[in-house]
Coordinates of C-alpha atoms in Angstrom, one line a residue:
M77 CA -0.3 0.2 0.5
N78 CA 3.0 2.1 -0.5
A79 CA 3.7 2.5 3.6
T80 CA 4.8 6.1 5.2
T81 CA 7.8 4.7 6.7
L82 CA 8.3 5.2 10.5
R83 CA 11.2 6.5 12.5
V84 CA 10.9 5.6 16.0
L85 CA 12.5 6.1 19.2
S86 CA 12.3 5.2 22.4
P87 CA 11.1 6.6 24.8
V88 CA 8.1 6.8 22.7
P89 CA 6.9 9.9 22.4
T90 CA 4.2 12.1 23.3
D91 CA 0.6 11.8 20.7
I92 CA 1.2 15.1 19.3
D93 CA 4.6 14.9 18.8
I94 CA 4.6 11.7 16.8
A95 CA 1.6 13.2 14.8
N96 CA 3.5 17.0 13.8
S97 CA 6.9 14.9 13.1
I98 CA 4.8 13.4 10.3
E99 CA 3.9 15.0 7.0
P100 CA 0.1 12.8 6.1
H101 CA -0.4 12.4 2.0
H102 CA -2.5 14.6 0.5
I103 CA -5.9 12.8 0.9
S104 CA -6.0 11.9 -2.7
V105 CA -3.3 9.4 -2.6
I106 CA -5.3 7.7 0.3
A107 CA -8.1 7.8 -1.9
K108 CA -6.4 6.9 -4.9
K109 CA -5.3 2.9 -3.1
L110 CA -8.7 3.0 -3.0
N111 CA -9.6 3.4 -6.7
L112 CA -11.6 6.2 -5.8
N113 CA -11.7 9.2 -8.1
P114 CA -11.8 12.9 -7.4
N115 CA -15.8 12.2 -8.5
H116 CA -15.8 10.1 -5.5
Y117 CA -15.2 12.5 -2.7
D118 CA -15.0 16.1 -1.5
L119 CA -11.6 18.0 -0.5
Y120 CA -12.0 19.5 3.2
G121 CA -9.0 20.6 3.1
K122 CA -5.5 19.0 1.7
Y123 CA -5.6 16.5 4.2
K124 CA -9.9 14.8 4.5
A125 CA -12.8 14.5 2.3
K126 CA -15.8 13.2 2.0
V127 CA -16.8 10.2 0.4
L128 CA -20.1 10.0 -1.3
L129 CA -22.7 7.7 -0.7
P130 CA -23.2 7.0 -4.4
V131 CA -19.4 4.9 -4.0
I132 CA -22.0 2.6 -2.6
D133 CA -24.0 2.3 -5.4
E134 CA -21.3 2.0 -7.7
L135 CA -19.1 -1.3 -6.2
K136 CA -22.5 -3.2 -5.9
G137 CA -21.5 -5.7 -7.0
T138 CA -18.6 -6.3 -5.7
K139 CA -18.6 -8.9 -2.7
D140 CA -17.4 -7.6 0.6
G141 CA -13.6 -7.7 1.9
F142 CA -13.4 -10.0 5.8
Y143 CA -15.1 -7.5 8.8
V144 CA -13.8 -7.9 12.4
V145 CA -15.4 -6.0 15.1
V146 CA -12.4 -4.6 17.7
G147 CA -13.8 -5.0 21.6
G148 CA -12.3 -5.6 24.8
I149 CA -12.0 -6.4 28.6
T150 CA -13.7 -4.9 31.0
P151 CA -11.6 -2.0 31.3
T152 CA -9.6 1.0 33.9
P153 CA -10.2 4.0 33.8
L154 CA -7.2 4.4 32.3
G155 CA -8.3 2.9 28.8
E156 CA -6.9 0.2 27.9
G157 CA -5.4 0.2 24.3
K158 CA -8.8 -0.1 22.2
S159 CA -8.7 2.3 19.4
T160 CA -5.2 2.4 19.3
T161 CA -4.7 -1.5 18.9
T162 CA -7.5 -1.0 16.7
V163 CA -5.0 1.3 14.2
G164 CA -1.7 -0.3 14.5
L165 CA -3.9 -3.8 13.9
C166 CA -4.5 -2.1 10.1
Q167 CA -1.2 -0.6 10.0
A168 CA 0.1 -3.9 9.9
L169 CA -2.4 -6.1 7.7
G170 CA -1.8 -2.3 5.3
A171 CA 2.1 -1.3 5.9
F172 CA 3.5 -5.3 6.4
L173 CA 1.1 -7.3 5.7
D174 CA 0.3 -6.0 2.0
K175 CA -3.7 -6.3 2.4
K176 CA -5.8 -3.7 1.1
V177 CA -7.6 -2.5 4.1
V178 CA -9.8 0.2 6.2
T179 CA -10.2 1.1 9.6
T180 CA -12.9 2.5 10.9
L181 CA -13.9 4.8 13.9
R182 CA -16.1 7.2 15.8
Q183 CA -15.6 10.8 15.8
P184 CA -14.3 11.8 19.4
S185 CA -16.8 15.2 21.1
Q186 CA -14.4 17.8 21.4
G187 CA -15.9 17.2 24.9
P188 CA -12.9 14.6 26.7
T189 CA -10.6 16.2 24.0
F190 CA -10.8 19.6 26.4
G191 CA -11.9 17.6 29.6
I192 CA -10.3 14.6 31.1
K193 CA -10.3 11.5 28.7
G194 CA -8.5 13.4 25.8
G195 CA -8.8 12.6 22.1
A196 CA -9.4 9.5 20.5
A197 CA -7.3 8.8 17.9
G198 CA -4.9 6.2 19.0
G199 CA -1.8 6.5 20.3
G200 CA 2.1 6.3 20.3
Y201 CA 2.6 5.1 17.0
S202 CA -0.5 4.1 15.9
Q203 CA -2.8 6.9 15.1
V204 CA -4.9 9.2 12.7
I205 CA -3.4 12.2 11.0
P206 CA -3.8 14.8 11.6
M207 CA -4.1 14.6 15.2
D208 CA -5.6 18.0 15.7
E209 CA -8.5 17.6 12.8
F210 CA -10.1 14.3 14.0
N211 CA -10.4 15.5 17.0
L212 CA -11.3 19.2 17.0
H213 CA -14.8 19.9 14.3
L214 CA -12.6 17.0 11.3
T215 CA -15.6 18.0 8.2
G216 CA -18.1 19.8 11.4
D217 CA -21.1 16.8 10.9
I218 CA -21.3 16.7 15.0
H219 CA -21.9 21.0 14.6
A220 CA -24.3 19.6 11.7
I221 CA -25.6 17.2 14.3
T222 CA -26.2 20.1 17.1
A223 CA -27.2 22.6 14.7
A224 CA -30.0 19.5 14.1
N225 CA -30.8 18.7 17.2
N226 CA -31.8 22.3 18.2
L227 CA -34.4 23.6 15.4
L228 CA -36.2 19.9 16.9
A229 CA -36.1 21.3 19.9
A230 CA -36.5 25.1 19.2
A231 CA -39.9 23.8 17.2
I232 CA -41.0 21.2 20.3
D233 CA -41.2 25.1 22.5
T234 CA -42.4 26.8 19.7
R235 CA -45.1 24.8 19.3
M236 CA -46.3 24.3 22.7
F237 CA -46.1 27.9 22.9
H238 CA -48.3 28.9 19.6
E239 CA -50.8 26.5 20.6
S240 CA -51.6 28.4 24.6
T241 CA -52.6 31.6 22.1
Q242 CA -54.1 30.3 19.6
S243 CA -57.8 28.9 18.9
D244 CA -58.2 25.3 16.5
N245 CA -59.0 28.0 13.5
A246 CA -56.1 30.4 13.9
L247 CA -53.7 27.6 14.8
F248 CA -54.8 25.8 11.6
S249 CA -55.4 28.7 9.0
R250 CA -52.0 29.8 9.9
L251 CA -50.5 25.8 9.1
C252 CA -52.3 26.3 5.7
A253 CA -51.8 29.0 4.7
P254 CA -53.0 30.0 1.3
N255 CA -49.8 30.1 -1.2
K256 CA -49.6 33.4 -3.9
Q257 CA -53.1 32.1 -6.1
G258 CA -54.9 32.6 -2.4
N259 CA -55.6 28.8 -2.3
R260 CA -54.5 26.4 0.7
K261 CA -53.1 23.3 0.5
F262 CA -51.3 20.3 2.7
N263 CA -47.7 19.9 1.4
E264 CA -46.4 16.4 2.0
L265 CA -45.2 16.2 5.4
M266 CA -49.0 17.7 6.6
Y267 CA -50.3 14.2 4.3
K268 CA -49.1 12.2 6.2
R269 CA -50.2 14.2 9.5
L270 CA -52.6 13.2 8.3
K271 CA -52.8 9.2 7.1
K272 CA -51.4 9.0 11.0
L273 CA -54.6 10.8 12.4
G274 CA -56.4 8.4 10.2
I275 CA -57.9 11.8 7.7
T276 CA -58.4 10.8 4.1
K277 CA -59.0 14.0 3.1
V278 CA -57.0 15.9 1.0
K279 CA -57.9 19.7 0.7
P280 CA -57.6 21.8 3.7
E281 CA -61.4 23.5 3.4
D282 CA -62.9 19.1 3.8
L283 CA -61.7 18.9 7.5
T284 CA -64.3 19.4 10.0
L285 CA -64.0 20.8 12.9
E286 CA -62.9 18.6 15.3
E287 CA -60.4 17.1 12.2
V288 CA -59.0 21.2 12.6
K289 CA -58.4 20.3 16.0
R290 CA -57.1 16.7 15.3
F291 CA -54.8 18.3 12.7
A292 CA -53.2 21.5 14.4
R293 CA -53.6 20.1 17.9
L294 CA -50.5 18.0 19.0
D295 CA -51.8 18.5 22.8
I296 CA -47.2 18.1 23.9
D297 CA -47.4 17.3 27.7
P298 CA -44.4 18.9 28.8
E299 CA -44.0 16.4 31.5
S300 CA -43.1 13.8 28.7
I301 CA -40.8 15.3 26.5
T302 CA -37.5 13.9 26.6
W303 CA -35.5 15.9 23.5
R304 CA -32.8 17.9 25.0
R305 CA -30.8 20.7 23.6
V306 CA -26.9 19.5 22.6
M307 CA -23.2 21.3 23.0
D308 CA -20.4 19.7 22.1
V309 CA -18.9 20.9 25.3
N310 CA -18.2 19.6 28.8
D311 CA -20.6 21.7 30.7
R312 CA -22.3 20.6 34.2
F313 CA -23.7 23.2 34.5
L314 CA -26.3 23.1 31.8
R315 CA -27.2 19.3 33.3
K316 CA -31.4 21.4 34.3
I317 CA -32.2 24.2 33.3
T318 CA -35.2 26.4 33.5
V319 CA -36.5 28.0 29.6
G320 CA -39.1 30.1 28.9
Q321 CA -38.5 33.0 31.4
G322 CA -38.5 36.3 28.9
L323 CA -41.8 38.1 29.0
D324 CA -42.3 37.3 25.8
E325 CA -43.1 34.2 26.5
K326 CA -45.6 34.2 28.0
G327 CA -45.6 32.1 31.5
M328 CA -44.5 29.4 28.8
M329 CA -41.5 28.0 31.7
R330 CA -40.5 24.5 31.5
E331 CA -37.3 22.9 33.1
T332 CA -35.0 21.2 30.4
G333 CA -31.6 20.6 29.6
F334 CA -28.6 19.8 27.7
D335 CA -26.4 16.4 26.9
I336 CA -23.1 16.6 25.1
S337 CA -23.9 16.4 21.2
V338 CA -22.5 12.7 21.1
A339 CA -25.7 12.1 23.4
S340 CA -28.6 13.2 20.5
E341 CA -30.4 10.5 18.7
I342 CA -29.0 12.3 15.5
M343 CA -25.8 11.0 16.2
A344 CA -27.3 7.2 17.1
V345 CA -29.6 7.7 13.7
L346 CA -26.6 9.3 11.5
A347 CA -24.5 6.0 12.9
L348 CA -27.4 3.9 12.6
T349 CA -28.9 4.4 9.2
T350 CA -27.8 3.2 5.6
S351 CA -29.1 5.1 2.9
L352 CA -29.9 9.0 2.8
A353 CA -33.7 8.1 2.4
D354 CA -33.4 6.0 5.2
M355 CA -32.1 9.0 7.5
R356 CA -34.8 10.9 6.5
H357 CA -37.4 8.5 7.2
R358 CA -35.4 7.9 10.7
L359 CA -35.4 12.1 12.0
G360 CA -38.7 12.2 10.9
K361 CA -40.0 9.1 13.1
M362 CA -38.1 10.3 16.4
V363 CA -40.3 10.8 19.3
I364 CA -40.0 13.6 21.1
G365 CA -42.8 13.2 24.3
N366 CA -46.1 12.3 24.1
S367 CA -49.3 13.9 24.0
R368 CA -52.1 14.5 26.8
Y369 CA -53.9 11.6 25.2
G370 CA -50.4 9.4 25.5
D371 CA -49.5 9.3 22.3
P372 CA -45.7 9.2 20.6
V373 CA -45.0 13.1 19.0
T374 CA -42.6 12.5 16.2
A375 CA -40.8 15.6 14.4
D376 CA -42.4 15.2 11.3
D377 CA -45.9 15.8 13.8
L378 CA -43.6 19.0 14.4
G379 CA -43.6 19.2 10.8
V380 CA -39.6 20.1 11.1
G381 CA -38.3 16.1 9.8
G382 CA -37.5 17.5 6.1
A383 CA -35.5 20.7 7.3
L384 CA -33.4 18.2 9.9
S385 CA -32.9 16.2 6.7
V386 CA -31.6 19.2 4.6
L387 CA -28.9 20.0 8.2
M388 CA -27.7 16.4 7.7
K389 CA -27.4 15.8 4.1
D390 CA -23.1 16.0 3.3
A391 CA -22.9 14.1 7.9
I392 CA -24.3 11.1 6.0
N393 CA -20.8 10.6 3.6
P394 CA -18.0 9.0 5.8
T395 CA -14.6 11.2 6.0
L396 CA -12.2 9.3 4.7
M397 CA -8.4 10.6 6.4
Q398 CA -4.6 8.5 7.7
T399 CA -3.1 6.0 9.7
L400 CA 0.9 7.6 10.8
E401 CA 1.5 4.8 7.9
G402 CA -0.6 5.8 5.0
T403 CA -3.4 3.2 5.5
P404 CA -7.2 4.6 4.9
V405 CA -9.2 5.6 7.9
F406 CA -13.1 6.3 7.6
V407 CA -14.1 8.9 10.4
H408 CA -18.0 8.9 10.9
A409 CA -20.5 9.1 13.3
G410 CA -20.2 8.8 17.7
P411 CA -23.1 7.9 19.0
F412 CA -22.4 8.0 22.6
A413 CA -21.1 4.2 23.8
N414 CA -24.0 4.3 26.8
I415 CA -26.7 5.7 25.7
A416 CA -26.2 5.0 22.2
H417 CA -24.4 2.0 20.5
G418 CA -21.1 3.5 20.3
S419 CA -19.1 2.2 16.9
S420 CA -19.6 4.3 14.1
S421 CA -21.3 4.1 11.0
I422 CA -23.6 1.2 9.0
V423 CA -22.3 3.8 5.7
A424 CA -18.9 3.5 6.9
D425 CA -18.8 0.2 6.9
K426 CA -20.4 -0.8 4.5
M427 CA -18.6 1.5 1.5
A428 CA -15.4 -0.3 3.1
L429 CA -16.1 -3.3 2.9
K430 CA -17.6 -2.5 -0.6
L431 CA -13.5 -1.0 -1.8
V432 CA -11.6 -3.7 0.0
G433 CA -13.1 -6.3 -1.8
P434 CA -12.6 -10.4 -1.7
G435 CA -9.7 -10.2 0.6
G436 CA -9.5 -7.4 1.8
F437 CA -10.2 -5.9 5.9
V438 CA -12.5 -3.4 7.4
V439 CA -12.1 -3.2 10.9
T440 CA -14.0 -1.3 13.1
E441 CA -14.4 -0.6 17.1
A442 CA -17.3 -1.5 19.5
G443 CA -17.6 0.9 22.6
F444 CA -15.7 -0.8 25.5
G445 CA -16.1 -4.4 26.7
S446 CA -17.9 -7.0 25.0
D447 CA -21.0 -7.3 27.5
I448 CA -22.3 -3.5 26.3
G449 CA -20.3 -2.7 22.6
I450 CA -19.9 -6.1 21.7
E451 CA -23.6 -6.7 22.6
K452 CA -24.4 -3.7 21.1
F453 CA -22.8 -4.1 18.0
M454 CA -24.0 -7.9 17.1
N455 CA -27.9 -7.0 18.5
I456 CA -28.3 -4.0 17.3
K457 CA -25.7 -2.9 14.2
C458 CA -25.5 -5.9 12.5
R459 CA -29.5 -6.4 12.7
Y460 CA -29.2 -3.1 11.4
S461 CA -27.3 -3.2 8.5
G462 CA -26.9 -7.0 7.3
L463 CA -23.6 -6.8 8.0
R464 CA -21.6 -10.3 10.1
P465 CA -18.1 -9.5 11.1
Q466 CA -15.9 -12.9 11.2
C467 CA -13.3 -12.2 13.9
A468 CA -14.0 -10.5 16.9
I469 CA -10.8 -9.3 18.9
I470 CA -10.9 -8.8 22.6
V471 CA -8.1 -6.0 23.9
A472 CA -6.6 -7.1 27.1
T473 CA -3.4 -5.4 29.8
I474 CA -1.9 -6.7 32.6
R475 CA -2.4 -3.5 34.1
A476 CA -6.6 -4.1 34.0
L477 CA -6.1 -7.7 34.3
K478 CA -4.5 -7.6 38.2
M479 CA -7.3 -4.6 38.7
H480 CA -10.0 -7.3 38.3
G481 CA -7.6 -9.6 40.1
G482 CA -7.8 -8.1 43.1
G483 CA -5.3 -5.2 42.8
P484 CA -6.1 -1.7 44.5
P485 CA -7.9 0.9 42.0
V486 CA -6.6 2.6 39.2
T487 CA -7.8 6.0 38.9
A488 CA -7.3 8.6 36.3
G489 CA -4.3 11.7 37.0
K490 CA -3.4 9.0 40.1
P491 CA -0.2 7.4 40.1
L492 CA -0.6 3.5 39.7
D493 CA -0.1 1.6 43.2
P494 CA 3.4 -0.6 42.7
V495 CA 1.6 -3.8 42.3
Y496 CA 1.2 -2.7 38.8
V497 CA 4.7 -2.0 37.8
T498 CA 5.8 -5.4 39.1
E499 CA 5.3 -8.9 38.6
N500 CA 2.6 -10.9 40.3
V501 CA 1.2 -14.0 38.2
G502 CA -1.6 -15.2 40.4
L503 CA -2.8 -11.1 40.0
V504 CA -3.0 -11.6 36.5
E505 CA -4.4 -15.3 36.8
A506 CA -7.1 -14.3 39.1
G507 CA -7.8 -11.5 36.6
C508 CA -8.4 -13.7 33.9
A509 CA -11.9 -14.8 35.1
N510 CA -12.8 -11.9 33.3
L511 CA -11.4 -12.4 30.3
A512 CA -13.2 -15.5 30.3
R513 CA -16.0 -13.7 30.2
H514 CA -15.4 -11.6 27.5
I515 CA -14.9 -14.5 25.1
R516 CA -17.5 -16.2 26.3
I517 CA -19.8 -13.4 25.7
T518 CA -18.0 -13.2 22.0
K519 CA -18.1 -16.1 21.0
A520 CA -21.6 -16.9 21.5
Y521 CA -22.2 -14.5 18.5
G522 CA -20.6 -17.3 16.2
V523 CA -17.2 -15.3 15.5
N524 CA -13.9 -16.6 16.1
V525 CA -12.2 -14.6 19.6
V526 CA -8.3 -13.0 18.8
V527 CA -7.3 -11.6 22.6
A528 CA -5.2 -9.0 21.7
V529 CA -2.8 -8.5 25.0
N530 CA -1.6 -5.1 24.8
Q531 CA 1.7 -4.9 26.2
F532 CA 3.1 -1.9 28.3
S533 CA 6.4 -2.1 29.6
T534 CA 6.5 -3.1 32.7
D535 CA 4.6 -6.5 32.1
T536 CA 6.6 -9.5 32.1
D537 CA 7.2 -12.6 30.0
A538 CA 5.3 -14.8 32.6
E539 CA 2.3 -12.5 33.1
I540 CA 1.7 -12.6 29.1
A541 CA 2.0 -16.3 29.3
A542 CA -0.5 -16.4 32.3
V543 CA -2.7 -14.4 29.9
R544 CA -2.3 -16.5 26.6
S545 CA -3.0 -20.0 28.7
A546 CA -6.1 -18.6 30.0
A547 CA -6.9 -16.9 27.4
L548 CA -7.0 -20.7 24.8
A549 CA -8.5 -21.7 27.8
A550 CA -11.6 -20.2 27.6
G551 CA -12.2 -20.8 23.9
A552 CA -10.2 -17.4 22.0
Y553 CA -9.0 -19.1 18.4
D554 CA -5.4 -17.3 19.9
A555 CA -4.3 -14.6 21.6
V556 CA -1.2 -12.8 21.0
L557 CA 1.2 -9.8 22.1
C558 CA 0.6 -6.7 20.6
T559 CA 2.8 -3.6 21.1
H560 CA 1.9 -1.2 18.2
H561 CA 2.0 1.8 20.4
A562 CA 5.8 1.2 21.0
H563 CA 6.6 0.3 17.1
G564 CA 3.4 1.4 15.5
G565 CA 2.2 -1.7 12.0
K566 CA 5.2 -3.6 13.0
G567 CA 3.9 -4.4 16.8
A568 CA 0.5 -5.9 15.7
I569 CA 2.3 -7.7 12.8
D570 CA 1.6 -11.2 14.5
L571 CA -1.6 -9.7 15.1
G572 CA -2.4 -9.5 12.5
I573 CA -1.8 -13.1 10.5
A574 CA -3.6 -13.8 13.5
V575 CA -7.0 -11.9 12.1
Q576 CA -6.1 -13.2 8.7
K577 CA -6.5 -16.4 9.4
A578 CA -9.0 -16.3 12.1
C579 CA -11.2 -14.6 9.3
E580 CA -10.1 -17.3 7.0
S581 CA -11.3 -20.3 8.5
A582 CA -14.6 -18.6 10.0
S583 CA -17.5 -21.2 9.3
G584 CA -20.1 -20.8 11.4
P585 CA -24.0 -19.5 11.8
F586 CA -23.9 -15.7 12.7
N587 CA -25.9 -16.2 16.1
F588 CA -28.2 -12.7 17.4
L589 CA -28.8 -13.0 21.2
Y590 CA -32.7 -12.3 21.7
P591 CA -35.0 -12.7 18.8
L592 CA -36.8 -9.1 18.2
D593 CA -40.1 -10.8 18.7
A594 CA -40.0 -10.9 22.4
S595 CA -40.8 -8.9 24.9
I596 CA -38.6 -5.7 26.4
E597 CA -38.5 -8.0 29.9
D598 CA -37.4 -10.8 28.2
K599 CA -35.0 -9.4 26.2
I600 CA -33.5 -7.0 28.7
D601 CA -33.5 -10.6 31.0
V602 CA -30.9 -12.6 28.8
I603 CA -28.6 -9.3 28.0
A604 CA -28.6 -9.8 32.0
R605 CA -27.8 -13.1 32.5
S606 CA -24.8 -13.0 29.9
Y607 CA -23.4 -10.5 32.0
G608 CA -23.8 -13.2 35.0
A609 CA -26.9 -11.5 36.6
C610 CA -29.1 -14.1 37.4
G611 CA -32.7 -11.5 36.9
V612 CA -33.7 -8.4 36.6
E613 CA -35.4 -5.7 39.1
Y614 CA -37.8 -3.3 37.9
S615 CA -38.7 -0.2 39.3
K616 CA -42.2 1.1 39.1
Q617 CA -40.7 4.1 36.6
A618 CA -39.4 1.5 34.6
E619 CA -42.6 -1.1 34.9
K620 CA -44.5 2.3 33.6
Q621 CA -42.3 3.0 30.5
I622 CA -42.4 -0.4 29.1
K623 CA -45.6 -0.8 29.5
M624 CA -46.1 2.4 27.6
Y625 CA -43.6 1.5 24.9
S626 CA -45.7 -1.6 24.0
K627 CA -49.2 -0.5 23.6
Q628 CA -47.8 2.6 20.8
G629 CA -45.6 -1.1 19.8
F630 CA -42.1 -0.2 20.2
S631 CA -41.7 -3.7 21.8
G632 CA -40.1 -5.5 18.2
L633 CA -37.3 -3.1 18.9
P634 CA -33.1 -4.1 19.7
I635 CA -32.0 -3.3 23.5
C636 CA -29.9 -1.1 24.2
M637 CA -28.4 -1.2 27.8
A638 CA -27.4 1.8 29.1
K639 CA -24.9 1.1 32.0
T640 CA -21.6 1.5 33.8
Q641 CA -18.8 0.0 31.6
Y642 CA -16.3 -0.4 34.3
S643 CA -18.3 -3.5 35.8
F644 CA -20.6 -6.7 34.4
T645 CA -23.7 -5.0 37.5
D646 CA -24.4 -1.8 37.9
N647 CA -22.3 -1.1 40.7
P648 CA -18.1 0.5 38.7
A649 CA -17.2 -0.6 42.1
V650 CA -17.7 -5.0 41.4
K651 CA -14.7 -6.0 39.5
G652 CA -13.6 -9.6 37.5
A653 CA -17.0 -11.3 37.2
P654 CA -19.8 -11.9 39.7
S655 CA -22.1 -13.8 39.3
G656 CA -25.0 -13.8 41.1
F657 CA -26.2 -10.7 41.1
V658 CA -29.5 -9.3 40.2
L659 CA -29.6 -6.4 37.6
P660 CA -32.0 -3.3 38.3
I661 CA -33.4 -1.3 35.5
R662 CA -34.2 2.2 37.0
D663 CA -35.8 3.2 33.9
V664 CA -36.7 2.9 30.2
R665 CA -36.1 5.3 27.4
A666 CA -36.5 4.9 23.7
S667 CA -34.8 6.4 20.8
I668 CA -37.6 5.3 18.2
G669 CA -35.7 6.6 15.0
A670 CA -32.3 5.3 15.8
G671 CA -34.2 1.8 16.4
F672 CA -34.2 1.1 20.1
I673 CA -35.5 0.5 23.6
Y674 CA -31.8 2.2 26.1
P675 CA -33.0 0.5 29.9
L676 CA -30.9 2.5 32.6
V677 CA -29.1 0.0 34.8
G678 CA -28.0 3.2 37.4
T679 CA -27.5 6.8 36.8
M680 CA -26.0 7.7 33.5
S681 CA -25.4 11.0 32.7
T682 CA -25.4 12.6 29.1
M683 CA -24.0 15.3 29.7
P684 CA -20.2 15.5 31.6
G685 CA -18.7 17.8 34.1
L686 CA -15.2 19.4 33.6
P687 CA -12.5 17.8 36.3
T688 CA -10.4 20.6 38.3
R689 CA -7.6 20.6 35.7
P690 CA -8.7 19.8 32.3
C691 CA -6.9 18.5 29.2
F692 CA -7.3 22.5 27.7
Y693 CA -4.4 23.9 30.7
D694 CA -2.4 21.9 28.1
I695 CA -3.6 22.6 24.6
D696 CA -2.0 25.9 22.2
L697 CA -0.9 26.8 19.3
D698 CA 2.2 27.6 17.6
T699 CA 2.4 30.5 17.0
I700 CA 5.2 30.4 14.5
T701 CA 4.2 27.5 12.5
G702 CA 0.6 27.2 12.9
K703 CA 0.6 23.8 14.6
V704 CA -1.3 22.5 17.7
I705 CA 0.5 21.5 20.3
G706 CA -0.5 19.4 23.6
L707 CA -3.6 17.8 22.6
S708 CA -3.7 13.4 23.8

């Protein structure tokens, strides 16, 4: 693939220093590797391009390449290098094993970039570049989502305001205002609402007074509204706000709040859509709350579905970038991995699989471990895409396994306890119970599982041997030591070989965890038992919501568990592989447009806060070179 040659240094420099040391190829060079010509993409500067959707149709007769998903064990708060492993593997496949490969990754939120976690471009010598462009505005997709989300929020409050201040006839007259010729007519969205109401008349003047009222009044119950405004910044003081305090709003005050932009349902819609028409349909059917009669109110009921689609029309195209070693990357969508499914887009994966073709590889990432990351990837994303992976990778570190074996807490921003940097095979072996459960959960889908041991400098041969032995005993296809952080693709060659063999030998049937026609409760129970739970306990609020969603006809949707990533249970302090616990469900909500029901296991924050010392302290601009410094 005409790879970029890396000159690796030891000790490994900072991520931003490594990224800035490599001059990226012009993105047209990367596009040419995938046989894309300038008609297939729109340039966004020298190093990014939006690849256009018609590419999928143009290649529809081409067979797909191999499909690989990367997950992990239950992580520490420091992360175990899942994104770094994804990128390192692709650098190995493309730059060293001469395979056609595309990495597909989520677009990161700016919230963590400036907050506590830092960026998400990988790390060390396995990164996506330009790193600053990847972690910041990219091609504006998150800004488009923010604008669309907040337009819908404005439409909700405005509609309630106008319904409270106007008669039925006045509302109807303004909704169906006469055209220049003086004629009143319904537009296409209005016909959709009429059909939903069971009204077959096509002329505004033919509606009865009762039909006028039903058509014009949504009667949104303010207490039922689930749609919140968003912004792509961590701001804890916007978690709960009051709107409508202005004098002109005539007392229409209500409590609401802000989420971070990537928690918007529109982000999940973008990630799960399969075409422009499908995206338009999903945006229109997003439910923002209920009427006072208990009927779901959608974006199309508010008349805004088409406008949302216009704001999102460019965002649906995946962004092409590159790794440090010149292999292609699609960056597209970035849904929350807790309340949403946490995977990059179906569109990017489908396009990439056609572009690499038979014998090529598409490597994508699932959010967090197999319990909520790979589980959602398989049962939600794969259902809607129709795609089936041949191999799943589980990333493990000695550090995390020691924590699961009984080691002291690992806390971001605090020094590691000495146990994590000295040999302790017994602690590693005890922690492998966590790895074994992740292998069992993943193998149940019918895919080959390869364990990637992401090596740290303090790991010993005996500890690594213990992990490999435990992984193979638990049913892994292979377990491979990786040094891609320190050595780039060269450090993941053995992983690439193992993944190739695992894909080529895949033969079993693919299995979903549950059928869609099972009840909401039964689907939740199956997922909980895969974690090791012996049952589920519902709050009265959760039972009420399940009953409502079932009555509204949404029980056939897949389940997206909103749960901590730090434990199989609802309690992040419980490590290892616990069993026999009861999983509490405190509430159940739905993203109808995206297409899933999400039970809340514990409390999930959808607007992060900033720490005492955020990452932004270290981020600055070199005013001589114009380069960003301090990104992590």
